[in-house]
Structure formats: structure tokens, C-alpha cells
Amino acid sequence: MKKVDLNRLVRNSVLKMKPYTSARDEFNDDTEGMIFLDANENPFGNGLNRYPDSKQWAVKKKIGSLKGISEDRITLGNGSDEILDLIFRVFCDPGKDNSITLPPTYGMYSVLASLNGIENREVLLNSDFQPDVSQILKQIDEHTKLIFICSPNNPTGNLFSEEGIRSLLNRFNGIVVLDEAYIDFTTQESWIKKGIAFENLIVIQTLSKAYGMAGVRLGMAFASPEITMLLHKIKPPYNISALAQEKVVLSDMNIKNKIVIIQKEKEVLIKVLLQVNFITKIYPSDANFVLIRVDDADKRYRQLLENGIVVRNRNQYPLCDNCLRITIGTPDENKTLLEVISKIQKMEL
Ligand SMILES: *Cc1c(COP(=O)(O)O)cnc(C)c1O
């Protein structure tokens, strides 16, 4: 069991502060027949006149049974982006603490570090897009509170090695934030359950990708009950709307069939892309997108756009010169993409 000294890691003001409380935190489920005159709501019912459940128990029950984890280890956010921001604010003192990210990776980590006045140290992935553990360890000092790892990583698409992640968890005495936004596209087991052995791990997942609910805005953090309590202490009380909670509680979480289609489509797409003369490399992908290297990313990006296809140009990212990231679409969308690419190729013959 990896222990962690939260009193040392948590921002002083967060340890000392009193959280906001609402009158409805003072009793539990049994609200039948009660008259609510505590929150200045409009009393006339229209389905949405009451504040939503600030602890989101019904959603947590559903997510907990889906992921096989108890509800006292779950935090929900308005997208995982909100949770990432809460993590900075629980642990990092502006102007004093620092975080570490591993580019090329998801852009929000460093944006949130800047927004919160936190120094962010960047340690590039190695040429196989794996974490360089010894370089990371060299960057750690007494003020390093957070390391962000993203596996499968965005935009490279690959899973990080289990040994790499394990060795960071063992050797870093701060918090490791493991972003598993794309884990449901892989056959790899999530760290949610095996991660319980590490008190310094926060696993982040989202309903925005595999679950097909980007519009709902629901992110999830899985962590020790102590860290979960700290995130709840500072989160906005009503951060998940009643509409979002209801939608999630009623939705079918069985996504297997769609994942299988996306995987198959990815294989077909890669096979054809390998034949395209302006594509110089296709990186292996454990996610629902592929990173490709082309002869001239800005030019190819523009040509695709002129034909009504939007991909992500990652040319400016370190180690991603001339790279484009392409999400796997529906079979029809992928067919159109391949037709457009073939048209672009013929134009130049
Ligand atoms: C898409 C994505 C997210 C999702 O963020 P939400 O706010 O939950 O939509 C998180 N992390 C990574 C790496 C992503 O690519």
C-alpha cells in the first residue's frame, strides 16, 4: 500500500476553510412529503424548479456499479476539465507549487496550471511516446504536487506501459493524476480498481468519448475517500445540472457494440491510409483516433477543410511535426474521408 501525507500535500487554505453547506445536506434520502422553504426556489413545479442533488447520489450509484467502485471514491464534475481544475485548487499553492506534464499531451493540463498561477514543468515523452521516468524524477522537487499522465494519450493515441505508471506511483510522493478518457476503447484494464493500492492516485474518466455523451458534460474522478472528500469540500455545490443527472441515470451504458464498430473502422481506415503517398507515418492507436504524419500538415489540413472535413492539426506540438489527428467517424463518414483523400492524391498526379 502506497501511503500519502495529505496534510503536507493539500493547500493550506483548503485545509483550513469551511465548505459551503446547504440545509439539504443535513438529512438524507427520506424527503417524501417534506415542504422545502429553505432555498428560495420558486415553489411551483415544472420539473426543474428545485436545485439538483449536490452529491449526485443516483448518478454515483450508477457509475459505481458500472465501474465496480464504492460511491465514497467518486467525484463528478462538469466535464473532466472541471475536475482537473479542482485538483489544481486542492493541492497547489499559486506562486509556490509546481506540476509536471508530459508533452505531447492533452492541452488542458498546462492551461489550468497557468490559470491557477502554478508553474508547470514539461518532460517530453520519449521517441516511442512513453514517459521518461528518470527525466521526470529529476524534475521533482519539494514543491511538486501533481504529475499528469494520460493513457491512452491524446494526441499520440498509445497506452503507457504499466511499469512506467507503476514506477511513478511508487517513487513520487505527490499526486499522480491518470487521465483515462480513452480507456474504454482498449482491452486494457483501467487503474480504477488496482489503483486502490495507491493513495496518491486519482484516475479521471469521462462520458464524453466512448459513452457518447460529450454534450451532457460529465467527468469522473476515482480516488481515496480522503481525496474524494477534499474535492467535494471545494467543488461548486450544484456543479451537475438536474438535466445532466437525469440523462445519465436513464441512459443505457452498454457501449460494447459501438466500440466494436469503431475498432473495425479504425483498422480499415489505417489499411487504406498506409497506401496514401503523402502520408509518411501512421502511429499505433489504442484510442478512437489515429495520429498520422504527412508531408505538409498545414497544406493537407487546408485541403481536407476545403472538402468539408475537419481534422485536428497538431503540427505545432512537440514531437508532432506535420502530424494530423483524425477521429474515427461513422462508416459513411470514414468512406467520405477516404474518397476525399483519394481525390487530393489524384489532383497531384
Ligand atoms: C476529451 C478529453 C477529456 C474530456 O474532457 P471532458 O471535459 O470530460 O469532456 C479529458 N482528457 C482527455 C485527455 C481528453 O482527450
Short mmCIF file of C-alpha atoms and ligand atoms in Angstrom, two decimals:
data_model
loop_
_atom_site.label_atom_id
_atom_site.label_comp_id
_atom_site.label_asym_id
_atom_site.label_seq_id
_atom_site.Cartn_x
_atom_site.Cartn_y
_atom_site.Cartn_z
CA MET A 1 0.00 0.00 0.00
CA LYS A 2 1.39 3.38 -1.02
CA LYS A 3 0.56 5.92 1.69
CA VAL A 4 0.43 9.66 1.28
CA ASP A 5 0.68 12.55 3.72
CA LEU A 6 -2.28 14.68 2.66
CA ASN A 7 -1.63 17.33 5.31
CA ARG A 8 1.66 18.09 3.59
CA LEU A 9 0.21 18.00 0.06
CA VAL A 10 -3.04 19.93 0.42
CA ARG A 11 -3.09 23.68 0.01
CA ASN A 12 -3.18 25.34 3.41
CA SER A 13 -6.23 27.48 2.73
CA VAL A 14 -8.17 24.38 1.65
CA LEU A 15 -7.24 22.52 4.85
CA LYS A 16 -8.42 25.47 6.93
CA MET A 17 -11.53 26.58 5.03
CA LYS A 18 -15.12 25.82 5.95
CA PRO A 19 -17.07 24.48 2.96
CA TYR A 20 -20.40 25.87 1.78
CA THR A 21 -23.30 23.89 3.19
CA SER A 22 -26.92 23.78 2.20
CA ALA A 23 -29.77 22.91 4.55
CA ARG A 24 -30.40 19.81 2.47
CA ASP A 25 -27.02 18.32 3.37
CA GLU A 26 -28.36 17.82 6.88
CA PHE A 27 -30.71 14.95 6.08
CA ASN A 28 -30.71 12.03 3.67
CA ASP A 29 -33.00 10.37 1.15
CA ASP A 30 -36.25 10.40 3.01
CA THR A 31 -37.74 13.59 1.56
CA GLU A 32 -41.26 12.26 0.89
CA GLY A 33 -43.90 14.75 1.94
CA MET A 34 -41.41 17.38 3.15
CA ILE A 35 -42.00 21.06 2.50
CA PHE A 36 -38.91 22.87 1.22
CA LEU A 37 -38.80 26.50 2.29
CA ASP A 38 -35.02 26.69 2.65
CA ALA A 39 -33.53 27.62 -0.74
CA ASN A 40 -35.66 30.44 -2.14
CA GLU A 41 -36.75 28.36 -5.12
CA ASN A 42 -39.97 29.02 -6.98
CA PRO A 43 -42.39 26.53 -5.33
CA PHE A 44 -44.47 25.85 -8.44
CA GLY A 45 -43.41 22.59 -10.01
CA ASN A 46 -42.22 22.44 -13.63
CA GLY A 47 -39.81 19.53 -13.26
CA LEU A 48 -36.77 21.78 -12.82
CA ASN A 49 -37.76 24.27 -10.12
CA ARG A 50 -35.66 22.55 -7.43
CA TYR A 51 -31.88 22.58 -7.09
CA PRO A 52 -30.27 19.30 -8.15
CA ASP A 53 -28.75 16.82 -5.68
CA SER A 54 -25.39 18.38 -4.84
CA LYS A 55 -23.86 14.96 -4.01
CA GLN A 56 -25.37 13.34 -7.12
CA TRP A 57 -26.14 10.06 -5.32
CA ALA A 58 -28.23 8.46 -8.08
CA VAL A 59 -25.53 9.11 -10.70
CA LYS A 60 -22.79 7.86 -8.38
CA LYS A 61 -24.75 4.68 -7.71
CA LYS A 62 -24.95 4.01 -11.44
CA ILE A 63 -21.30 4.87 -12.15
CA GLY A 64 -20.18 2.94 -9.06
CA SER A 65 -21.84 -0.28 -10.16
CA LEU A 66 -20.68 0.20 -13.76
CA LYS A 67 -17.05 0.68 -12.71
CA GLY A 68 -17.07 -1.59 -9.65
CA ILE A 69 -16.12 1.02 -7.08
CA SER A 70 -17.77 2.40 -3.97
CA GLU A 71 -19.51 5.76 -4.10
CA ASP A 72 -17.26 7.35 -1.46
CA ARG A 73 -14.44 7.17 -4.03
CA ILE A 74 -16.29 9.01 -6.81
CA THR A 75 -16.29 12.73 -7.62
CA LEU A 76 -18.35 14.05 -10.51
CA GLY A 77 -17.57 17.19 -12.45
CA ASN A 78 -18.98 19.37 -15.21
CA GLY A 79 -16.73 17.51 -17.64
CA SER A 80 -13.37 16.15 -16.53
CA ASP A 81 -12.00 19.60 -17.21
CA GLU A 82 -13.77 20.87 -14.09
CA ILE A 83 -12.28 18.04 -12.03
CA LEU A 84 -8.77 18.77 -13.32
CA ASP A 85 -9.23 22.37 -12.22
CA LEU A 86 -10.46 21.26 -8.77
CA ILE A 87 -7.35 19.08 -8.41
CA PHE A 88 -5.07 22.08 -9.02
CA ARG A 89 -7.01 24.08 -6.46
CA VAL A 90 -6.98 21.37 -3.77
CA PHE A 91 -3.25 20.73 -3.96
CA CYS A 92 -1.34 23.65 -5.48
CA ASP A 93 -0.45 26.97 -3.88
CA PRO A 94 -0.12 29.67 -6.59
CA GLY A 95 3.38 31.07 -6.94
CA LYS A 96 4.86 28.27 -4.82
CA ASP A 97 3.96 24.79 -6.06
CA ASN A 98 4.54 23.16 -9.42
CA SER A 99 3.10 20.42 -11.61
CA ILE A 100 4.60 18.16 -14.29
CA THR A 101 3.09 17.27 -17.66
CA LEU A 102 4.44 15.00 -20.41
CA PRO A 103 4.03 16.60 -23.86
CA PRO A 104 2.80 15.94 -26.43
CA THR A 105 -0.39 15.51 -24.38
CA TYR A 106 -3.82 16.94 -23.61
CA GLY A 107 -3.58 20.74 -23.64
CA MET A 108 -5.88 21.46 -20.69
CA TYR A 109 -3.35 20.43 -18.01
CA SER A 110 -0.97 23.29 -18.77
CA VAL A 111 -3.82 25.73 -19.46
CA LEU A 112 -5.22 25.01 -15.98
CA ALA A 113 -1.75 25.30 -14.43
CA SER A 114 -1.39 28.78 -15.96
CA LEU A 115 -4.90 29.80 -14.97
CA ASN A 116 -4.18 28.82 -11.37
CA GLY A 117 -0.78 30.52 -11.24
CA ILE A 118 1.09 27.22 -10.99
CA GLU A 119 4.49 26.63 -12.58
CA ASN A 120 4.22 23.68 -14.98
CA ARG A 121 7.33 21.64 -15.84
CA GLU A 122 7.30 19.76 -19.10
CA VAL A 123 9.15 16.48 -19.63
CA LEU A 124 8.84 15.25 -23.22
CA LEU A 125 7.75 11.68 -23.89
CA ASN A 126 10.50 9.55 -25.42
CA SER A 127 10.55 8.66 -29.13
CA ASP A 128 8.13 5.75 -28.52
CA PHE A 129 5.77 8.25 -26.84
CA GLN A 130 6.36 6.62 -23.42
CA PRO A 131 7.09 8.54 -20.18
CA ASP A 132 10.78 9.10 -19.49
CA VAL A 133 10.68 8.15 -15.81
CA SER A 134 14.27 9.12 -14.92
CA GLN A 135 13.87 12.57 -16.51
CA ILE A 136 10.57 13.05 -14.68
CA LEU A 137 12.16 12.13 -11.33
CA LYS A 138 14.88 14.73 -11.97
CA GLN A 139 12.26 17.48 -12.31
CA ILE A 140 10.57 16.70 -8.99
CA ASP A 141 11.31 18.93 -6.01
CA GLU A 142 9.64 19.53 -2.63
CA HIS A 143 7.02 21.78 -4.29
CA THR A 144 5.98 19.30 -6.98
CA LYS A 145 2.41 18.37 -6.12
CA LEU A 146 0.96 16.87 -9.31
CA ILE A 147 2.06 14.74 -12.27
CA PHE A 148 -0.42 14.37 -15.13
CA ILE A 149 -0.32 11.24 -17.23
CA CYS A 150 -2.76 10.45 -20.00
CA SER A 151 -3.12 6.82 -21.11
CA PRO A 152 -4.12 6.19 -23.84
CA ASN A 153 -2.51 9.53 -24.55
CA ASN A 154 -4.06 12.32 -26.59
CA PRO A 155 -2.89 13.15 -29.32
CA THR A 156 -0.48 10.21 -29.76
CA GLY A 157 -3.13 7.50 -29.18
CA ASN A 158 -0.93 4.98 -27.32
CA LEU A 159 -1.23 3.38 -23.90
CA PHE A 160 1.63 3.96 -21.46
CA SER A 161 3.45 0.93 -20.11
CA GLU A 162 2.18 -0.45 -16.82
CA GLU A 163 5.76 -0.46 -15.40
CA GLY A 164 6.20 3.23 -16.20
CA ILE A 165 2.98 4.22 -14.45
CA ARG A 166 3.67 1.91 -11.50
CA SER A 167 7.16 3.25 -11.02
CA LEU A 168 5.91 6.86 -10.95
CA LEU A 169 3.22 5.93 -8.42
CA ASN A 170 5.83 4.25 -6.23
CA ARG A 171 8.55 6.86 -6.47
CA PHE A 172 6.59 10.15 -6.45
CA ASN A 173 5.27 11.30 -3.08
CA GLY A 174 2.80 13.74 -4.61
CA ILE A 175 -0.40 13.05 -6.54
CA VAL A 176 -0.40 11.18 -9.86
CA VAL A 177 -3.39 12.16 -12.00
CA LEU A 178 -4.04 9.41 -14.55
CA ASP A 179 -6.39 10.55 -17.31
CA GLU A 180 -8.17 7.54 -18.81
CA ALA A 181 -10.50 9.44 -21.16
CA TYR A 182 -9.92 6.77 -23.85
CA ILE A 183 -9.62 3.63 -21.70
CA ASP A 184 -12.94 2.16 -22.91
CA PHE A 185 -11.56 1.87 -26.44
CA THR A 186 -8.84 -0.51 -25.23
CA THR A 187 -8.85 -4.06 -23.90
CA GLN A 188 -6.55 -2.92 -21.10
CA GLU A 189 -7.91 -2.92 -17.56
CA SER A 190 -8.48 0.51 -16.03
CA TRP A 191 -6.42 1.59 -12.99
CA ILE A 192 -9.60 2.30 -11.03
CA LYS A 193 -9.52 -0.99 -9.09
CA LYS A 194 -5.84 -1.89 -8.98
CA GLY A 195 -5.16 1.78 -8.17
CA ILE A 196 -6.81 1.44 -4.76
CA ALA A 197 -3.40 0.24 -3.53
CA PHE A 198 -2.03 3.75 -4.24
CA GLU A 199 -3.38 6.54 -2.04
CA ASN A 200 -1.59 9.05 -4.29
CA LEU A 201 -3.53 8.13 -7.45
CA ILE A 202 -6.50 9.97 -8.96
CA VAL A 203 -8.00 8.26 -12.03
CA ILE A 204 -10.01 10.51 -14.34
CA GLN A 205 -12.61 9.27 -16.81
CA THR A 206 -15.36 10.94 -18.82
CA LEU A 207 -18.68 10.27 -20.53
CA SER A 208 -17.54 12.48 -23.44
CA LYS A 209 -15.79 9.89 -25.61
CA ALA A 210 -16.72 6.16 -25.60
CA TYR A 211 -20.04 6.77 -23.81
CA GLY A 212 -21.19 9.21 -26.47
CA MET A 213 -22.33 11.96 -24.09
CA ALA A 214 -19.98 14.89 -24.68
CA GLY A 215 -22.99 17.20 -24.62
CA VAL A 216 -24.01 16.15 -21.10
CA ARG A 217 -20.68 17.30 -19.56
CA LEU A 218 -19.89 14.60 -17.04
CA GLY A 219 -16.41 13.81 -15.85
CA MET A 220 -15.45 11.40 -13.08
CA ALA A 221 -12.60 11.17 -10.62
CA PHE A 222 -11.85 7.94 -8.76
CA ALA A 223 -9.65 8.34 -5.69
CA SER A 224 -9.29 7.52 -2.00
CA PRO A 225 -12.21 8.57 0.24
CA GLU A 226 -9.92 11.24 1.77
CA ILE A 227 -9.08 12.86 -1.60
CA THR A 228 -12.72 12.47 -2.67
CA MET A 229 -13.77 14.39 0.45
CA LEU A 230 -11.32 17.20 -0.33
CA LEU A 231 -12.63 17.54 -3.90
CA HIS A 232 -16.18 17.71 -2.54
CA LYS A 233 -15.12 20.30 0.02
CA ILE A 234 -14.23 22.81 -2.71
CA LYS A 235 -16.47 21.87 -5.64
CA PRO A 236 -19.32 24.20 -6.61
CA PRO A 237 -22.30 22.67 -4.74
CA TYR A 238 -24.57 22.28 -7.76
CA ASN A 239 -21.99 21.51 -10.44
CA ILE A 240 -24.03 18.82 -12.24
CA SER A 241 -27.38 20.08 -13.51
CA ALA A 242 -30.63 18.22 -12.86
CA LEU A 243 -30.95 17.62 -16.61
CA ALA A 244 -27.49 16.06 -16.83
CA GLN A 245 -28.07 13.88 -13.76
CA GLU A 246 -31.39 12.64 -15.07
CA LYS A 247 -29.98 11.92 -18.52
CA VAL A 248 -27.13 9.84 -17.10
CA VAL A 249 -29.36 7.91 -14.71
CA LEU A 250 -31.72 6.98 -17.56
CA SER A 251 -29.13 6.25 -20.23
CA ASP A 252 -28.01 2.87 -21.49
CA MET A 253 -24.36 2.47 -20.61
CA ASN A 254 -23.87 -0.56 -22.82
CA ILE A 255 -21.43 0.73 -25.40
CA LYS A 256 -19.76 -2.53 -26.50
CA ASN A 257 -21.36 -2.73 -29.96
CA LYS A 258 -20.39 0.78 -30.93
CA ILE A 259 -16.84 0.29 -29.68
CA VAL A 260 -16.51 -2.83 -31.83
CA ILE A 261 -17.65 -0.87 -34.90
CA ILE A 262 -15.21 1.94 -34.16
CA GLN A 263 -12.33 -0.54 -33.73
CA LYS A 264 -13.15 -2.24 -37.01
CA GLU A 265 -13.46 1.07 -38.82
CA LYS A 266 -10.10 2.12 -37.42
CA GLU A 267 -8.42 -0.97 -38.86
CA VAL A 268 -9.99 -0.42 -42.29
CA LEU A 269 -9.03 3.25 -42.27
CA ILE A 270 -5.41 2.51 -41.31
CA LYS A 271 -5.07 -0.12 -44.05
CA VAL A 272 -6.13 2.36 -46.72
CA LEU A 273 -4.18 5.29 -45.29
CA LEU A 274 -0.99 3.19 -45.47
CA GLN A 275 -1.28 3.35 -49.29
CA VAL A 276 -1.56 7.15 -49.47
CA ASN A 277 1.59 8.74 -50.87
CA PHE A 278 1.53 11.97 -48.82
CA ILE A 279 1.14 10.08 -45.50
CA THR A 280 4.58 9.16 -44.17
CA LYS A 281 3.65 7.51 -40.86
CA ILE A 282 0.64 6.15 -39.02
CA TYR A 283 1.16 5.79 -35.28
CA PRO A 284 -0.29 2.75 -33.47
CA SER A 285 -3.51 3.69 -31.71
CA ASP A 286 -5.29 2.34 -28.63
CA ALA A 287 -7.95 5.06 -28.89
CA ASN A 288 -10.74 6.21 -31.25
CA PHE A 289 -8.41 8.36 -33.32
CA VAL A 290 -5.19 7.98 -35.26
CA LEU A 291 -2.20 10.28 -35.40
CA ILE A 292 -0.66 10.41 -38.87
CA ARG A 293 2.40 12.20 -40.20
CA VAL A 294 2.09 13.79 -43.63
CA ASP A 295 4.42 15.69 -45.96
CA ASP A 296 2.91 19.10 -45.14
CA ALA A 297 0.34 19.17 -42.33
CA ASP A 298 -0.84 22.75 -42.86
CA LYS A 299 -1.44 22.12 -46.56
CA ARG A 300 -3.22 18.77 -46.07
CA TYR A 301 -5.30 20.21 -43.22
CA ARG A 302 -6.46 23.01 -45.54
CA GLN A 303 -7.25 20.65 -48.41
CA LEU A 304 -9.37 18.44 -46.14
CA LEU A 305 -11.17 21.50 -44.79
CA GLU A 306 -11.91 22.74 -48.33
CA ASN A 307 -13.63 19.41 -48.85
CA GLY A 308 -15.71 19.73 -45.70
CA ILE A 309 -13.63 17.52 -43.40
CA VAL A 310 -12.30 18.87 -40.11
CA VAL A 311 -9.36 17.07 -38.52
CA ARG A 312 -7.01 18.30 -35.80
CA ASN A 313 -3.74 19.84 -36.94
CA ARG A 314 -1.10 19.02 -34.26
CA ASN A 315 1.83 20.39 -36.27
CA GLN A 316 2.75 22.84 -33.51
CA TYR A 317 3.02 20.17 -30.80
CA PRO A 318 6.47 18.87 -29.76
CA LEU A 319 7.40 15.56 -31.47
CA CYS A 320 4.35 16.01 -33.73
CA ASP A 321 5.81 17.90 -36.71
CA ASN A 322 3.48 17.57 -39.67
CA CYS A 323 1.03 15.45 -37.71
CA LEU A 324 -2.74 15.37 -38.04
CA ARG A 325 -5.09 13.68 -35.58
CA ILE A 326 -8.11 12.03 -37.16
CA THR A 327 -11.12 10.84 -35.12
CA ILE A 328 -12.79 7.62 -36.30
CA GLY A 329 -16.25 8.59 -37.60
CA THR A 330 -19.23 6.54 -38.74
CA PRO A 331 -18.64 4.07 -41.61
CA ASP A 332 -20.19 6.62 -44.02
CA GLU A 333 -18.03 9.46 -42.71
CA ASN A 334 -14.89 7.36 -42.99
CA LYS A 335 -15.79 6.39 -46.55
CA THR A 336 -16.17 10.06 -47.46
CA LEU A 337 -12.83 10.85 -45.79
CA LEU A 338 -11.10 8.19 -47.89
CA GLU A 339 -12.76 9.46 -51.08
CA VAL A 340 -11.59 13.00 -50.35
CA ILE A 341 -8.05 11.79 -49.63
CA SER A 342 -8.01 9.84 -52.86
CA LYS A 343 -9.24 12.93 -54.75
CA ILE A 344 -6.48 15.06 -53.18
CA GLN A 345 -3.91 12.43 -54.15
CA LYS A 346 -5.09 12.26 -57.78
CA MET A 347 -5.05 16.06 -58.14
CA GLU A 348 -1.28 15.96 -57.80
CA LEU A 349 -0.52 13.14 -60.23
C1 LIG B 1 -11.56 14.60 -24.42
C2 LIG B 1 -10.66 14.51 -23.26
C3 LIG B 1 -11.12 14.76 -21.97
C4 LIG B 1 -12.58 15.03 -21.77
O1 LIG B 1 -12.87 16.17 -21.11
P1 LIG B 1 -14.39 16.43 -20.71
O2 LIG B 1 -14.28 17.75 -20.03
O3 LIG B 1 -14.80 15.33 -19.77
O4 LIG B 1 -15.22 16.44 -21.94
C5 LIG B 1 -10.27 14.62 -20.91
N1 LIG B 1 -8.99 14.26 -21.09
C6 LIG B 1 -8.52 13.99 -22.31
C7 LIG B 1 -7.14 13.53 -22.48
C8 LIG B 1 -9.33 14.12 -23.43
O5 LIG B 1 -8.84 13.87 -24.66
#
